[in-house]
Amino acid sequence: MFACPAEPAAEPDPDCNEHVPVLLDEVLEYWITDPDGIYVDGTIGGAGHAAAALAELGAGARLIGMDRDREVLARARRRLSAYGDRVDMIHANYAQLEHALDPLLRGRISGVLLDLGVSSFQIGDAERGMSFMHDGPLDMRMDRSGGTTAADLVNGADVEQLAEWFRRYGEEREAGAVARAIVRERTSGPITRTARLAEIVCRARRRHERRIHPATRVFQALRMVVNRELEHLEAGLEGALSVLAPGGRLAVISFHSLEDRCVKHTVGAHRVRWLSLQEGGVRREGLMPPVKWITKKPVMAGDEERHANPRARSAKLRVAEREPGEEE
Ligand SMILES: C[S@@+](CC[C@H](N)C(=O)[O-])C[C@H]1O[C@@H](n2cnc3c(N)ncnc32)[C@H](O)[C@@H]1O
């Protein structure tokens, strides 16, 4: 594997295939309200959160697992097979959450969990091309049944577009220099491997940040564009709120500021606020369905978990509860 010039000290490698669920105790504490309720894990992944929730829930509870990645879903199905027909699995994008569920379940869901991003299983599989740590085809799609790959973007987009993506989705300060280097390099042949892209990015950047690999931000940006992550997140949050029962909870774990901001604003727009009117009386503000925050500030991992699981260092959990009120 190519080593960046002046590469910062390596982080513990989070790319092992065993996915360790983050903020597990906190999710169980905040998410589960009805021991016999119906729960939707919209990002079932390695089923770590789901397995722990099922172990706590009563015999009357049901769990519906969803993932846009078929391979991940098949693994989760195997892991939870002991729960029989208490568990259903749906291959779907959570952006379609309300349509993917049985319409009879609308308004009856006790909890929806969205644990954003990708699992260690996906990052650790070189063939998916999501990581600069393993050489593989420059793909990055979570759902490989169709859509644009990272190679399509890197070889097809112009300098301005690439720089805009790196700036917006990677918060990459040297976005222009990296974009220009990519466009220059691809004249000698298309960029089709993760190692080659990582090498180009490393050479193009003049400043290296402490504790993060120089290609981290560019890889994150491309993955977000390939999988249209923020767009789907916003739709998924709205869909999740629309299926919750009154008193049901939406728990979201985000891993970077763009995701967290999206959660805060999209869900926050449903928060009920009462405005005093000059002429007397009050007016209710906030989108339907109404919610209240259960977590006033995002919940973060404690020292022990941050030390044991590097992914947990940037994890933020926000939980909102559906309040009684008319449907949209
Ligand atoms: C961080 S992992 C979830 C890990 C899981 N909570 C566990 O404990 O094992 C995120 C999962 O969400 C899936 N995912 C990401 N975006 C999605 C989307 N828009 N719709 C459905 N699944 C998605 C990924 O394929 C991945 O399996």
Coordinates of C-alpha atoms in Angstrom, one line a residue, residues 2 22 37-38 48 67 70-71 78 103 124 138 140 158-159 182 188 210 212 219 222 228 240 265 283 308-309 317:
F2 CA 1.3 3.5 -0.9
V22 CA -21.1 2.5 18.9
G37 CA -43.2 -2.5 20.6
I38 CA -42.3 -2.6 16.9
G48 CA -25.0 -5.2 16.7
D67 CA -30.2 -1.9 4.7
R70 CA -27.9 -6.8 0.1
E71 CA -24.8 -8.6 1.4
R78 CA -28.3 -15.0 9.6
P103 CA -48.9 0.8 5.5
G124 CA -12.7 -3.6 5.3
L138 CA -12.7 2.7 -7.0
M140 CA -17.8 3.1 -3.1
D158 CA -14.5 18.8 -14.2
V159 CA -12.1 20.5 -11.8
I182 CA -6.8 14.5 -10.2
S188 CA -2.3 9.6 -18.4
R210 CA -2.6 15.5 12.8
I212 CA -6.2 11.9 10.1
F219 CA -12.7 9.6 0.3
L222 CA -16.7 10.9 -2.8
R228 CA -26.2 10.6 -2.1
A240 CA -39.0 8.0 10.2
H265 CA -32.1 21.0 11.5
R283 CA -49.3 30.4 18.3
A308 CA -11.5 0.8 22.6
N309 CA -13.3 1.8 19.4
L317 CA -26.4 10.3 19.3

